[in-house]
PDB file of C-alpha atoms in Angstrom:
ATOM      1  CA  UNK G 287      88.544   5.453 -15.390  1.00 81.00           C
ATOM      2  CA  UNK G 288      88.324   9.043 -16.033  1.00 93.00           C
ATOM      3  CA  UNK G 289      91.418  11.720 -15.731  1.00 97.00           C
ATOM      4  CA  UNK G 290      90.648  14.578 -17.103  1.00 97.00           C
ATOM      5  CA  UNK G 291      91.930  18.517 -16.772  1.00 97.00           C
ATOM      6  CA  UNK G 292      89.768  21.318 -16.608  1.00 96.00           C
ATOM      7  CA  UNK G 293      90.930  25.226 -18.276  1.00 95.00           C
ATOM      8  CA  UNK G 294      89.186  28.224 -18.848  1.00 93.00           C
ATOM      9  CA  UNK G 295      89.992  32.051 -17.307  1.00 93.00           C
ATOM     10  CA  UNK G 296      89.043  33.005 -13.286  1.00 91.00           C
ATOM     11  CA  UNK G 297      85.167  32.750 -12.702  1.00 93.00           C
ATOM     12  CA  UNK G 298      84.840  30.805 -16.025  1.00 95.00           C
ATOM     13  CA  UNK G 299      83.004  27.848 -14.166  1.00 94.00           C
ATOM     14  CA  UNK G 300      85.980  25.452 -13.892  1.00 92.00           C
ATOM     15  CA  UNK G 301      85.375  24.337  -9.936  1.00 90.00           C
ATOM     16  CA  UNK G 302      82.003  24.111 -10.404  1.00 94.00           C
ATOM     17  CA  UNK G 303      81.749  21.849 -13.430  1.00 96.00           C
ATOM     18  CA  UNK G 304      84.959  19.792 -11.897  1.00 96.00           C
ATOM     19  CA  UNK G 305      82.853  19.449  -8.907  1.00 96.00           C
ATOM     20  CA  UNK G 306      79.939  18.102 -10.673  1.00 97.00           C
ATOM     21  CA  UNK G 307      81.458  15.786 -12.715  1.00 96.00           C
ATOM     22  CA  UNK G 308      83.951  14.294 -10.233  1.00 96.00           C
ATOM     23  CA  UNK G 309      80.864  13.562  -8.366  1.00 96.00           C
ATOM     24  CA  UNK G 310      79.178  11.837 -11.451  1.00 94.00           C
ATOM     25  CA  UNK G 311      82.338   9.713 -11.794  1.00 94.00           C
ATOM     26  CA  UNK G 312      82.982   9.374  -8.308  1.00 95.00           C
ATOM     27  CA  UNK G 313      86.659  10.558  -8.707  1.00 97.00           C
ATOM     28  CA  UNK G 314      88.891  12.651  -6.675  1.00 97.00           C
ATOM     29  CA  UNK G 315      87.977  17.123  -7.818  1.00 97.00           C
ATOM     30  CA  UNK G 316      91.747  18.319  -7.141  1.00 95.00           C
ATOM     31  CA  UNK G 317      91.555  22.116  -6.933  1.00 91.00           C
ATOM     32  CA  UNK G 318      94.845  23.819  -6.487  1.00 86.00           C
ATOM     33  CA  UNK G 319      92.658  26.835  -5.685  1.00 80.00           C
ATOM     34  CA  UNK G 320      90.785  25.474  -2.380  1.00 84.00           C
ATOM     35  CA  UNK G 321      93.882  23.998  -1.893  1.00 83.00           C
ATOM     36  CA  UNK G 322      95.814  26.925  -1.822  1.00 86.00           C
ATOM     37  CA  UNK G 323      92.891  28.404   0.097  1.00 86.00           C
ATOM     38  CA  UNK G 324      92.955  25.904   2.950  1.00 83.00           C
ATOM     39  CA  UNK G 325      96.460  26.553   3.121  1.00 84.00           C
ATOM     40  CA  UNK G 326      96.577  30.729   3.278  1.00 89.00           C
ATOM     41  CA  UNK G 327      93.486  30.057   6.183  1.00 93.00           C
ATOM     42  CA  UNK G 328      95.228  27.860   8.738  1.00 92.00           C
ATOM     43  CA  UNK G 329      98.694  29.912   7.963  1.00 93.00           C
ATOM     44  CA  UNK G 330     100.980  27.355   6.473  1.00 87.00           C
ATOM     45  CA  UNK G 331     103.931  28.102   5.372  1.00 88.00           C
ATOM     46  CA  UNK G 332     102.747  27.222   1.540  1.00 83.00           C
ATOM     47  CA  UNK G 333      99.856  29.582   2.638  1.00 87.00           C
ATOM     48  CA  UNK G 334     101.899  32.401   3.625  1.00 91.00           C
ATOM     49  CA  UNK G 335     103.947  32.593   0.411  1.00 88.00           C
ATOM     50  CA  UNK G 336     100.757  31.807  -1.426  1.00 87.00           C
ATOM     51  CA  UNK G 337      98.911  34.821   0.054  1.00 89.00           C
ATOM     52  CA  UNK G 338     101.329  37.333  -1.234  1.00 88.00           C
ATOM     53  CA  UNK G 339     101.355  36.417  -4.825  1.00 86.00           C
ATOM     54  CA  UNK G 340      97.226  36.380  -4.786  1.00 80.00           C
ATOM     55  CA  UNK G 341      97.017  39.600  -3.250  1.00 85.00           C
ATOM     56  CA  UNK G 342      98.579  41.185  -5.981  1.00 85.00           C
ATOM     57  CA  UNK G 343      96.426  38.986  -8.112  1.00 81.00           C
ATOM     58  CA  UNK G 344     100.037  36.833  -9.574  1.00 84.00           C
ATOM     59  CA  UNK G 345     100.209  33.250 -10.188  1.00 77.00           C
ATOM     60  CA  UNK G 346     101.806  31.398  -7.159  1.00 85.00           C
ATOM     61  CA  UNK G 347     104.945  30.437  -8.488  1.00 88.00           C
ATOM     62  CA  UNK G 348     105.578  26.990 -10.146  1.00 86.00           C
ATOM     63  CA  UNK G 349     108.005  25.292  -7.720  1.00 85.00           C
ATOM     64  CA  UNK G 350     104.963  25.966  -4.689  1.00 85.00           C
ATOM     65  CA  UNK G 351     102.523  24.246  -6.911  1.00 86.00           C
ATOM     66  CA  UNK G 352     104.429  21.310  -8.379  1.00 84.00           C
ATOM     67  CA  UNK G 353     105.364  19.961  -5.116  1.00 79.00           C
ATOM     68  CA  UNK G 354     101.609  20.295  -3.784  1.00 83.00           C
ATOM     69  CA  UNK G 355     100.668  18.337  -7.425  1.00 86.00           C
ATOM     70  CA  UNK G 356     103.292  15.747  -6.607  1.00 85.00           C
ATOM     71  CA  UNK G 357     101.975  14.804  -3.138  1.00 79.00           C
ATOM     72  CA  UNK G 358      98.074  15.209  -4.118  1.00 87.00           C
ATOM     73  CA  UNK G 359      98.387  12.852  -7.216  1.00 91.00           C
ATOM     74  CA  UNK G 360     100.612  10.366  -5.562  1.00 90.00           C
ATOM     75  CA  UNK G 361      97.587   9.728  -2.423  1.00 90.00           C
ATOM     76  CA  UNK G 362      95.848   6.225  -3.327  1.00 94.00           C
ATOM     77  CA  UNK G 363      92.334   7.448  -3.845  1.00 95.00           C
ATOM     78  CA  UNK G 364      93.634   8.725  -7.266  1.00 93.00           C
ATOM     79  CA  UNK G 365      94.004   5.907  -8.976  1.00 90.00           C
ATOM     80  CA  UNK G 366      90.726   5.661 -10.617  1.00 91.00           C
ATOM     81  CA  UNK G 367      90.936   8.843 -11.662  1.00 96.00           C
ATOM     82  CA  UNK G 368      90.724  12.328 -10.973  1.00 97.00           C
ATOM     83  CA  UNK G 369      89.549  15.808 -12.667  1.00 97.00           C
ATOM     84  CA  UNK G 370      92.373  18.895 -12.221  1.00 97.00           C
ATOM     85  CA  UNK G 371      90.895  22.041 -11.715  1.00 93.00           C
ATOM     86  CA  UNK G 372      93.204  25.269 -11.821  1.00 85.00           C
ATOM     87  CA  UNK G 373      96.773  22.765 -12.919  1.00 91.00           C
ATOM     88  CA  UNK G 374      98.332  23.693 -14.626  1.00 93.00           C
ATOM     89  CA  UNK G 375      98.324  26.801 -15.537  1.00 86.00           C
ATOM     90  CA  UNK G 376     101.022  27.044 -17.943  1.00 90.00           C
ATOM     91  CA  UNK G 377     103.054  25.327 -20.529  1.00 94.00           C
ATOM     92  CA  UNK G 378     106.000  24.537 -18.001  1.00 92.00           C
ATOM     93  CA  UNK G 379     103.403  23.096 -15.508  1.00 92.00           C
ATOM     94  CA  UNK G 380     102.012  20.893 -18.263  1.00 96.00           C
ATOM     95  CA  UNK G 381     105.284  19.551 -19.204  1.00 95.00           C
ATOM     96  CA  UNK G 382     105.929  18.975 -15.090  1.00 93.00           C
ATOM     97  CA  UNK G 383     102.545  17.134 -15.221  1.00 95.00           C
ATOM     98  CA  UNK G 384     103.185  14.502 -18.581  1.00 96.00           C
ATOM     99  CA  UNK G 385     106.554  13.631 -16.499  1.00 94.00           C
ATOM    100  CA  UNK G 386     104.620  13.124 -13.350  1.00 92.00           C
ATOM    101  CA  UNK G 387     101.937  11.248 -14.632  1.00 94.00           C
ATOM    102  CA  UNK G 388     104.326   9.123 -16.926  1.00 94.00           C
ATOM    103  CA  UNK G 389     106.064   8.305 -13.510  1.00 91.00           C
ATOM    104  CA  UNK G 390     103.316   7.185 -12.005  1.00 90.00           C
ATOM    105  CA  UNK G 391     101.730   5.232 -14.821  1.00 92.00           C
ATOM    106  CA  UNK G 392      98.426   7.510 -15.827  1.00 92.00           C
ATOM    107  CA  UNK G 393      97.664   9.287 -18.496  1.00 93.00           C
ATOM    108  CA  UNK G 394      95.290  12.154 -19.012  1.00 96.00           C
ATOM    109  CA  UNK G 395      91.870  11.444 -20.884  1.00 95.00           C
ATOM    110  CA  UNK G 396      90.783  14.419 -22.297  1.00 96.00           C
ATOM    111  CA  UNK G 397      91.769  18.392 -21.537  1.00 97.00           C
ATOM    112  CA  UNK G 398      88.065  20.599 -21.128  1.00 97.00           C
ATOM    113  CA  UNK G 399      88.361  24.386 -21.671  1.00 96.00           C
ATOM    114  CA  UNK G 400      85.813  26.426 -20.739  1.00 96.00           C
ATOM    115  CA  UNK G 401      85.406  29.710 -22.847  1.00 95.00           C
ATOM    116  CA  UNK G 402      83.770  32.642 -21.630  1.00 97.00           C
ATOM    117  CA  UNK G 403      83.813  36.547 -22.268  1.00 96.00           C
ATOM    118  CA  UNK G 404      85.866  38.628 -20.360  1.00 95.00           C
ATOM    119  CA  UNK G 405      83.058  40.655 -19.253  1.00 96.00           C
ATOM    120  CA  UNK G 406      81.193  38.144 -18.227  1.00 96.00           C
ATOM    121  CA  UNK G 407      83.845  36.972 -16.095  1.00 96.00           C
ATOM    122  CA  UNK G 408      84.621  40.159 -14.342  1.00 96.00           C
ATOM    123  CA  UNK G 409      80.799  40.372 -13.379  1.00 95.00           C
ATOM    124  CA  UNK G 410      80.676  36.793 -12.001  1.00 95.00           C
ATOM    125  CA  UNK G 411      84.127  37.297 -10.206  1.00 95.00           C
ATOM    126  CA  UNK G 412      82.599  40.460  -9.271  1.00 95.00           C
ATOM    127  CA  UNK G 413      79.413  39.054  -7.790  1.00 94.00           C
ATOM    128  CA  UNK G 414      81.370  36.147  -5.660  1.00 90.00           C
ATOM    129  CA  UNK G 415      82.084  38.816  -2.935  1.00 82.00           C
ATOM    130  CA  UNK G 416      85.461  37.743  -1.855  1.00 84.00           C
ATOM    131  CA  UNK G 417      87.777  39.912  -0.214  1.00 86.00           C
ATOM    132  CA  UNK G 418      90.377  39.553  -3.291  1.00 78.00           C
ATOM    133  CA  UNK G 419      88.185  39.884  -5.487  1.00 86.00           C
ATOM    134  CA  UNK G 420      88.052  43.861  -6.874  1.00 93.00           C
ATOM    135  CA  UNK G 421      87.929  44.931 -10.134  1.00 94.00           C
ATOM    136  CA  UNK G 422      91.503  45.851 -10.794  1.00 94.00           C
ATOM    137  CA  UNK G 423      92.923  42.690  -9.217  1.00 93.00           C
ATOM    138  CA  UNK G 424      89.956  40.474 -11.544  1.00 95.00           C
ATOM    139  CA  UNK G 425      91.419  42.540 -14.623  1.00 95.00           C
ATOM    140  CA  UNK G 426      95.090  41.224 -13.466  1.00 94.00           C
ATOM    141  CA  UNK G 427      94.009  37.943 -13.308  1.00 91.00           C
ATOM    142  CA  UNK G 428      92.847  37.860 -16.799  1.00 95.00           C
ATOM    143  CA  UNK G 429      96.065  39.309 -17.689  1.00 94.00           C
ATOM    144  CA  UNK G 430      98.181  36.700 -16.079  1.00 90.00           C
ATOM    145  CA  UNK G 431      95.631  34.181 -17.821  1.00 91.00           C
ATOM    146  CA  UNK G 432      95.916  35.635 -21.459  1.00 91.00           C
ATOM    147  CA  UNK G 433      99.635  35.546 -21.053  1.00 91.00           C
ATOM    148  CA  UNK G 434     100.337  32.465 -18.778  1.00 86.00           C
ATOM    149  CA  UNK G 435      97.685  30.239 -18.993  1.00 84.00           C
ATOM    150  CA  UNK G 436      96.022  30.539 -22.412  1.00 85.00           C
ATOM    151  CA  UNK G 437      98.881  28.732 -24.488  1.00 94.00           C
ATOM    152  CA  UNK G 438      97.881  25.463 -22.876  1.00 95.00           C
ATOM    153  CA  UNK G 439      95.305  25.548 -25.122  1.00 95.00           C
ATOM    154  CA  UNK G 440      97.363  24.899 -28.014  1.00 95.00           C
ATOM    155  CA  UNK G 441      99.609  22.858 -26.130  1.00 97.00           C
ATOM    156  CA  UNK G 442      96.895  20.418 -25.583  1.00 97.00           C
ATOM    157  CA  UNK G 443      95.143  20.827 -28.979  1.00 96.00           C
ATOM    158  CA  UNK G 444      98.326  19.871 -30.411  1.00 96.00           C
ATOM    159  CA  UNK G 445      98.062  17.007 -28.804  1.00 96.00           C
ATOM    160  CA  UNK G 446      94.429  16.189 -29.852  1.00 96.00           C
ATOM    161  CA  UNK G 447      93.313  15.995 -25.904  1.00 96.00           C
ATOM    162  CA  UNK G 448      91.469  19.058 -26.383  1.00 96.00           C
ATOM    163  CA  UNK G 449      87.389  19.987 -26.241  1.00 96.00           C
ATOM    164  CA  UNK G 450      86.296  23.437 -26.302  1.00 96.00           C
ATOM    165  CA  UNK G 451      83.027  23.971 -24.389  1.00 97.00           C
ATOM    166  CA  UNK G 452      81.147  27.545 -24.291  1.00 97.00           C
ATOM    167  CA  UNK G 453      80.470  28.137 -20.347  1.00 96.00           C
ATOM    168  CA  UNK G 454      78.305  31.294 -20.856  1.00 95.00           C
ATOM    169  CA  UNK G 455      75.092  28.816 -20.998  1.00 96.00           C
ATOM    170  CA  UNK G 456      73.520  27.453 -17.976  1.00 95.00           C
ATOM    171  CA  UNK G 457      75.033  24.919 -15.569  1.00 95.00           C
ATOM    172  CA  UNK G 458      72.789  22.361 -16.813  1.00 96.00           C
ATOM    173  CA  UNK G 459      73.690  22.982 -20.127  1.00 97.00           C
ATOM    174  CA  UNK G 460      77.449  23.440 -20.028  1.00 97.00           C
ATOM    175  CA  UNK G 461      77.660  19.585 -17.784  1.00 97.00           C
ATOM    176  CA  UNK G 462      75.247  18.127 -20.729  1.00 97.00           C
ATOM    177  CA  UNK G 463      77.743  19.485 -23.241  1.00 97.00           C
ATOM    178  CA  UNK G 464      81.092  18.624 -21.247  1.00 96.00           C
ATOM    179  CA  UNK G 465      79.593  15.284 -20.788  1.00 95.00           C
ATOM    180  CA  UNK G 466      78.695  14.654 -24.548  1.00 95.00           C
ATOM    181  CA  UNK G 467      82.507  15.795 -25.781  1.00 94.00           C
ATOM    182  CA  UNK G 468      83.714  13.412 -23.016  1.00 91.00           C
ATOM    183  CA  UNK G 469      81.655  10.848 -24.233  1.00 85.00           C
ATOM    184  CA  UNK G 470      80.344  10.274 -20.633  1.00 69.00           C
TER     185      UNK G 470
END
């Protein structure tokens, strides 16, 4: 059984090495980003409040997310385990997530940050092509990341969950060394 909970800025790697992994374990990838995604595409009303706040390259607020969480970790093909990819993003979120897991009796493995230079990031953000994707709102992003997100790193390396990985290597070489800190 494998939960674990992947970090690291916009563009760091985070979906892709979630993807990979969730495939080695055969385990749910939960991605509050294609999530969120699916949701602004076939105009939901979740989608609709999301689109505003990524346009102007914010966080979608907390409330939006925890109730998506909620429902996604509560489906029955969780149970084995699953890898989060983009939740949570911040301290509150985290605190949201021990409650919710406590509740329904799981418990998270191990927490996997990537790190990678901001300008590396910008250039692979950059080189993605999507529409939301300029420079200035990329540079936001990182912002909101520095501020919001990165103290979950010492929330969770208080808690000795945490393993640092350096994602400017290759694919190959950054799922070798996730896989070794896993013990996988």
């Amino acid at each position: 059984m494998t939960r674990l909970i992947f970090l690291g800025a916009p563009g760091a790697g985070k979906g892709t090495q979630a993807k990979t992994l969730a495939d080695l374990c055969e385990i749910p990838h939960i991605s509050t980003g294609d999530i969120l995604r699916n949701e602004v595409t076939q105009g939901t009303t979740l989608g609709i409040k999301a689109k505003s706040y990524q346009e102007g390259g914010e966080l979608v607020p907390d409330h939006l997310i925890l109730d998506m969480m909620r429902e996604r970790l509560s489906q029955p093909d969780t149970k084995d385990g699953w890898i989060l990819d983009g939740f949570p993003r911040n301290v509150t979120q985290a605190g949201f997530l021990d409650d919710l897991l406590k509740e329904l009796e799981q418990k998270c493995d191990r927490v996997v940050n990537l790190d990678v230079p901001d300008e590396e990031l910008v250039s692979r953000l950059l080189g993605r092509g999507r529409p939301d994707d300029t420079e200035e709102v990329i540079r936001r992003r990182l912002e909101v990341y520095r501020e919001q997100t990165a103290p979950l790193i010492d929330y969770y390396r208080d808690r000795h969950q945490l393993v640092s990985i350096a994602g400017s290597r290759s694919m190959g070489e950054v799922t070798a060394a996730i896989q070794k800190a896993i013990d996988l």
